Short mmCIF file of N, CA and C and ligand atoms in Angstrom, two decimals:
data_model
loop_
_atom_site.label_atom_id
_atom_site.label_comp_id
_atom_site.label_asym_id
_atom_site.label_seq_id
_atom_site.Cartn_x
_atom_site.Cartn_y
_atom_site.Cartn_z
N MET W 1 122.38 -88.19 74.06
CA MET W 1 120.78 -87.81 73.98
C MET W 1 120.32 -89.38 75.27
N SER W 2 119.96 -89.16 76.46
CA SER W 2 119.42 -90.06 77.65
C SER W 2 117.95 -90.26 77.00
N THR W 3 117.74 -91.40 77.55
CA THR W 3 116.21 -92.44 77.38
C THR W 3 115.83 -91.31 79.13
N LYS W 4 114.03 -91.32 78.55
CA LYS W 4 113.85 -90.69 80.05
C LYS W 4 112.03 -91.31 80.07
N THR W 5 111.37 -91.40 81.40
CA THR W 5 110.16 -91.71 80.97
C THR W 5 109.53 -90.92 82.01
N VAL W 6 108.67 -90.25 81.45
CA VAL W 6 108.11 -89.03 81.79
C VAL W 6 105.83 -89.98 82.52
N LEU W 7 106.56 -89.80 83.66
CA LEU W 7 105.12 -90.12 84.23
C LEU W 7 104.15 -89.10 84.72
N ILE W 8 102.56 -88.82 84.33
CA ILE W 8 102.25 -88.22 84.36
C ILE W 8 100.80 -88.81 84.74
N CYS W 9 100.76 -88.54 86.36
CA CYS W 9 99.57 -88.55 86.94
C CYS W 9 97.77 -88.56 86.15
N GLN W 10 97.38 -89.25 86.61
CA GLN W 10 96.38 -89.65 85.61
C GLN W 10 95.11 -90.53 86.54
N SER W 11 95.25 -90.21 87.98
CA SER W 11 94.80 -90.34 88.93
C SER W 11 93.41 -89.28 89.42
N LYS W 12 92.59 -90.07 90.12
CA LYS W 12 91.18 -88.99 90.89
C LYS W 12 92.01 -87.83 91.28
N ALA W 13 92.03 -87.45 91.76
CA ALA W 13 92.95 -85.90 92.76
C ALA W 13 93.73 -85.01 90.95
N CYS W 14 94.54 -85.39 90.41
CA CYS W 14 94.83 -84.79 89.26
C CYS W 14 94.43 -84.49 88.16
N ARG W 15 93.33 -86.09 87.70
CA ARG W 15 92.92 -85.57 86.60
C ARG W 15 92.12 -84.31 87.00
N LYS W 16 91.48 -84.24 88.32
CA LYS W 16 89.92 -83.07 88.82
C LYS W 16 90.91 -81.31 88.43
N LEU W 17 92.57 -81.40 88.44
CA LEU W 17 93.26 -80.46 88.10
C LEU W 17 93.59 -80.51 87.23
N GLY W 18 93.09 -81.36 86.23
CA GLY W 18 93.78 -80.90 84.69
C GLY W 18 94.23 -82.02 83.62
N ALA W 19 94.63 -83.12 84.53
CA ALA W 19 95.81 -83.85 84.25
C ALA W 19 96.16 -84.16 82.78
N ALA W 20 94.69 -84.59 82.27
CA ALA W 20 94.34 -85.11 81.08
C ALA W 20 95.18 -84.34 80.06
N LYS W 21 94.61 -83.11 80.12
CA LYS W 21 95.43 -82.10 79.06
C LYS W 21 96.95 -81.67 79.44
N VAL W 22 97.92 -82.19 80.82
CA VAL W 22 99.01 -82.38 80.90
C VAL W 22 99.16 -83.87 80.11
N LEU W 23 98.55 -84.67 80.27
CA LEU W 23 99.42 -85.58 79.70
C LEU W 23 98.94 -85.10 77.74
N ALA W 24 97.73 -85.54 77.17
CA ALA W 24 97.60 -84.31 76.08
C ALA W 24 98.74 -83.66 75.82
N ALA W 25 99.70 -82.71 76.02
CA ALA W 25 100.13 -81.67 75.78
C ALA W 25 101.70 -82.66 76.18
N PHE W 26 102.21 -83.82 76.83
CA PHE W 26 103.47 -84.74 76.20
C PHE W 26 103.33 -84.88 74.84
N LEU W 27 101.87 -85.43 75.08
CA LEU W 27 101.69 -86.38 74.05
C LEU W 27 101.71 -86.22 72.47
N ALA W 28 101.73 -84.61 72.65
CA ALA W 28 101.72 -83.61 71.34
C ALA W 28 102.45 -83.44 70.65
N TYR W 29 103.93 -83.91 71.82
CA TYR W 29 105.30 -83.17 70.97
C TYR W 29 105.98 -84.87 71.51
N PRO W 30 106.66 -85.20 70.77
CA PRO W 30 106.74 -87.11 71.08
C PRO W 30 108.69 -86.76 70.94
N VAL W 31 109.20 -86.71 72.29
CA VAL W 31 110.68 -86.66 71.80
C VAL W 31 111.61 -88.39 71.81
N PRO W 32 112.25 -88.46 70.70
CA PRO W 32 112.70 -89.72 70.60
C PRO W 32 113.38 -89.92 71.86
N GLY W 33 113.45 -90.87 72.05
CA GLY W 33 114.12 -91.57 73.79
C GLY W 33 112.99 -91.58 74.45
N VAL W 34 112.14 -90.50 74.90
CA VAL W 34 111.58 -90.14 75.32
C VAL W 34 109.99 -91.28 75.76
N THR W 35 109.24 -91.78 76.70
CA THR W 35 108.47 -92.61 77.22
C THR W 35 107.52 -91.31 77.75
N ILE W 36 106.34 -91.73 77.77
CA ILE W 36 105.14 -90.87 78.04
C ILE W 36 104.32 -91.91 78.47
N ILE W 37 104.04 -92.21 80.18
CA ILE W 37 103.25 -92.76 80.70
C ILE W 37 101.94 -92.10 81.48
N ALA W 38 100.88 -92.29 81.29
CA ALA W 38 99.78 -92.06 81.97
C ALA W 38 100.06 -92.88 83.18
N SER W 39 100.04 -92.30 84.21
CA SER W 39 100.32 -93.13 85.99
C SER W 39 99.55 -92.79 86.62
N PRO W 40 99.15 -94.31 87.42
CA PRO W 40 98.48 -94.12 88.75
C PRO W 40 98.67 -93.30 89.68
N CYS W 41 98.20 -93.20 90.74
CA CYS W 41 98.58 -92.17 91.54
C CYS W 41 99.92 -91.82 92.31
N LEU W 42 100.58 -90.69 92.53
CA LEU W 42 101.83 -90.68 92.51
C LEU W 42 102.19 -90.52 94.24
N GLY W 43 101.00 -90.30 94.70
CA GLY W 43 100.93 -90.03 96.31
C GLY W 43 100.93 -89.03 96.27
N GLN W 44 101.28 -87.57 96.02
CA GLN W 44 101.11 -86.75 95.91
C GLN W 44 99.66 -85.73 95.84
N CYS W 45 98.77 -86.09 95.71
CA CYS W 45 97.22 -86.20 96.10
C CYS W 45 97.19 -84.23 96.22
N GLY W 46 96.27 -83.72 95.21
CA GLY W 46 96.32 -82.16 96.07
C GLY W 46 97.41 -81.08 95.59
N ASN W 47 98.10 -81.61 95.36
CA ASN W 47 99.03 -81.11 94.51
C ASN W 47 99.65 -81.36 93.16
N GLY W 48 98.79 -81.46 92.42
CA GLY W 48 98.74 -81.91 91.13
C GLY W 48 98.60 -80.44 89.95
N PRO W 49 98.26 -81.36 88.83
CA PRO W 49 98.84 -82.04 88.05
C PRO W 49 100.47 -82.48 88.26
N MET W 50 100.49 -84.13 88.76
CA MET W 50 101.91 -84.12 89.21
C MET W 50 102.64 -85.11 88.33
N VAL W 51 103.88 -84.93 87.98
CA VAL W 51 104.94 -85.39 86.31
C VAL W 51 106.21 -85.97 87.20
N LEU W 52 106.25 -87.15 87.21
CA LEU W 52 107.69 -87.13 87.68
C LEU W 52 108.16 -87.78 86.38
N ILE W 53 109.55 -87.33 86.28
CA ILE W 53 110.85 -87.45 85.20
C ILE W 53 111.78 -88.80 85.87
N GLU W 54 112.05 -89.70 85.07
CA GLU W 54 112.72 -90.71 85.70
C GLU W 54 113.72 -91.09 84.70
N PRO W 55 114.56 -91.52 84.64
CA PRO W 55 115.51 -92.07 85.90
C PRO W 55 116.25 -90.98 86.53
N ASP W 56 115.27 -89.68 86.19
CA ASP W 56 116.57 -88.37 86.75
C ASP W 56 115.57 -88.37 88.37
N ARG W 57 114.45 -88.54 88.52
CA ARG W 57 113.65 -88.84 89.79
C ARG W 57 113.99 -87.25 89.72
N PHE W 58 112.85 -86.14 88.68
CA PHE W 58 112.43 -84.60 89.48
C PHE W 58 111.10 -84.64 88.85
N TRP W 59 110.73 -84.28 90.38
CA TRP W 59 108.89 -83.61 89.86
C TRP W 59 108.87 -82.44 89.92
N TYR W 60 107.77 -82.13 89.22
CA TYR W 60 106.98 -81.43 89.06
C TYR W 60 105.94 -81.40 89.30
N ASP W 61 105.32 -80.02 89.66
CA ASP W 61 103.86 -80.21 90.48
C ASP W 61 103.17 -79.07 90.08
N ARG W 62 101.17 -79.22 90.40
CA ARG W 62 100.55 -78.45 89.72
C ARG W 62 100.69 -77.58 88.25
N VAL W 63 101.60 -78.41 87.13
CA VAL W 63 101.72 -78.71 85.94
C VAL W 63 100.30 -77.89 84.97
N ASN W 64 100.75 -77.01 84.64
CA ASN W 64 99.75 -76.20 83.43
C ASN W 64 100.39 -77.11 82.13
N PRO W 65 98.98 -77.20 81.20
CA PRO W 65 99.28 -77.83 80.10
C PRO W 65 100.32 -76.61 79.03
N ASP W 66 100.43 -75.63 78.93
CA ASP W 66 101.43 -74.60 78.65
C ASP W 66 102.58 -74.23 79.29
N GLU W 67 102.79 -75.17 80.55
CA GLU W 67 104.15 -75.37 80.66
C GLU W 67 104.91 -76.50 80.16
N VAL W 68 104.27 -77.36 79.83
CA VAL W 68 104.86 -78.44 78.95
C VAL W 68 105.81 -78.14 77.91
N PRO W 69 105.97 -76.99 76.89
CA PRO W 69 106.55 -77.14 75.45
C PRO W 69 108.50 -76.59 77.04
N ALA W 70 108.27 -76.26 78.14
CA ALA W 70 109.11 -75.62 78.65
C ALA W 70 109.90 -76.89 79.05
N VAL W 71 109.27 -77.70 79.65
CA VAL W 71 109.74 -78.94 80.10
C VAL W 71 110.16 -79.73 79.26
N ILE W 72 109.65 -80.08 77.67
CA ILE W 72 110.37 -80.63 76.71
C ILE W 72 111.20 -80.31 75.76
N GLU W 73 111.04 -79.04 75.89
CA GLU W 73 112.27 -77.84 75.33
C GLU W 73 113.56 -77.95 76.53
N ARG W 74 113.92 -78.07 77.72
CA ARG W 74 114.61 -77.56 78.21
C ARG W 74 114.81 -79.05 79.31
N HIS W 75 114.29 -79.57 79.71
CA HIS W 75 114.27 -80.97 80.49
C HIS W 75 114.77 -82.42 79.69
N LEU W 76 113.61 -82.11 78.74
CA LEU W 76 114.08 -83.79 77.91
C LEU W 76 114.56 -83.73 76.72
N LYS W 77 114.69 -82.42 76.19
CA LYS W 77 115.92 -82.49 75.05
C LYS W 77 116.86 -82.06 75.70
N ASN W 78 117.32 -81.63 76.59
CA ASN W 78 118.46 -81.00 77.10
C ASN W 78 119.30 -81.07 78.43
N ASP W 79 118.24 -81.82 79.11
CA ASP W 79 118.48 -82.26 79.97
C ASP W 79 118.77 -81.03 81.44
N LYS W 80 118.07 -80.22 81.01
CA LYS W 80 118.28 -79.07 82.09
C LYS W 80 116.89 -79.27 82.87
N PRO W 81 116.30 -79.59 84.17
CA PRO W 81 115.29 -79.35 84.20
C PRO W 81 114.63 -77.65 84.92
N VAL W 82 113.97 -77.49 84.38
CA VAL W 82 113.12 -76.32 84.71
C VAL W 82 112.72 -75.97 86.57
N LEU W 83 114.05 -75.77 86.12
CA LEU W 83 113.85 -75.23 88.35
C LEU W 83 113.30 -74.73 89.07
N THR W 84 112.50 -73.26 88.28
CA THR W 84 111.55 -72.97 89.04
C THR W 84 110.07 -73.33 88.79
N MET W 85 109.64 -74.77 88.47
CA MET W 85 109.05 -75.58 88.55
C MET W 85 108.73 -76.78 89.13
N LEU W 86 109.95 -77.20 89.58
CA LEU W 86 110.04 -78.47 90.50
C LEU W 86 109.16 -78.10 91.59
N TYR W 87 109.03 -79.60 92.61
CA TYR W 87 107.84 -79.67 93.36
C TYR W 87 109.04 -79.38 94.85
N ALA W 88 108.21 -78.33 95.02
CA ALA W 88 109.56 -77.68 96.25
C ALA W 88 109.55 -78.36 97.60
N LYS W 89 108.73 -79.51 97.46
CA LYS W 89 108.68 -80.75 98.64
C LYS W 89 109.89 -81.70 98.31
N PHE W 90 110.24 -82.09 97.21
CA PHE W 90 111.45 -83.03 97.35
C PHE W 90 112.55 -81.75 96.23
N HIS W 91 112.46 -81.03 96.16
CA HIS W 91 113.57 -80.32 95.78
C HIS W 91 113.38 -78.69 96.49
N PRO W 92 113.83 -79.03 97.49
CA PRO W 92 113.65 -78.07 98.55
C PRO W 92 114.92 -76.89 98.55
N LYS W 93 115.86 -77.63 97.87
CA LYS W 93 116.96 -76.45 97.97
C LYS W 93 117.58 -75.87 95.96
N LEU W 94 116.56 -76.52 95.19
CA LEU W 94 116.64 -76.00 93.62
C LEU W 94 116.11 -75.08 93.67
N LYS W 95 114.93 -74.68 93.87
CA LYS W 95 113.82 -74.43 93.95
C LYS W 95 114.29 -72.67 93.92
S1 FES T 101 95.77 -88.43 92.52
FE1 FES T 101 97.64 -87.46 91.90
S2 FES T 101 99.26 -87.65 93.09
FE2 FES T 101 97.76 -88.61 93.59
#
């Protein structure tokens, strides 16, 4: 199991789009070795809620709280990013 950090933007634009609920969804299912961080603006305002997973540097945009369990189960626990949810701007070939 690898150590990961999940940054969930809690700045203004993302909060308007429901980022607080996304943060709460991640905090509701703690995963050993994974740190959840309420992040300042990730520079992708308007595409939020934005989630960045480090050190992999995988970005998820417009994350819905209902989608968080899939990210936890597949990406955080099994190292398989959820390709359909990735941010196309930074992962154009993976989507
Ligand atoms: S407010 Fe979330 S990326 Fe800027």
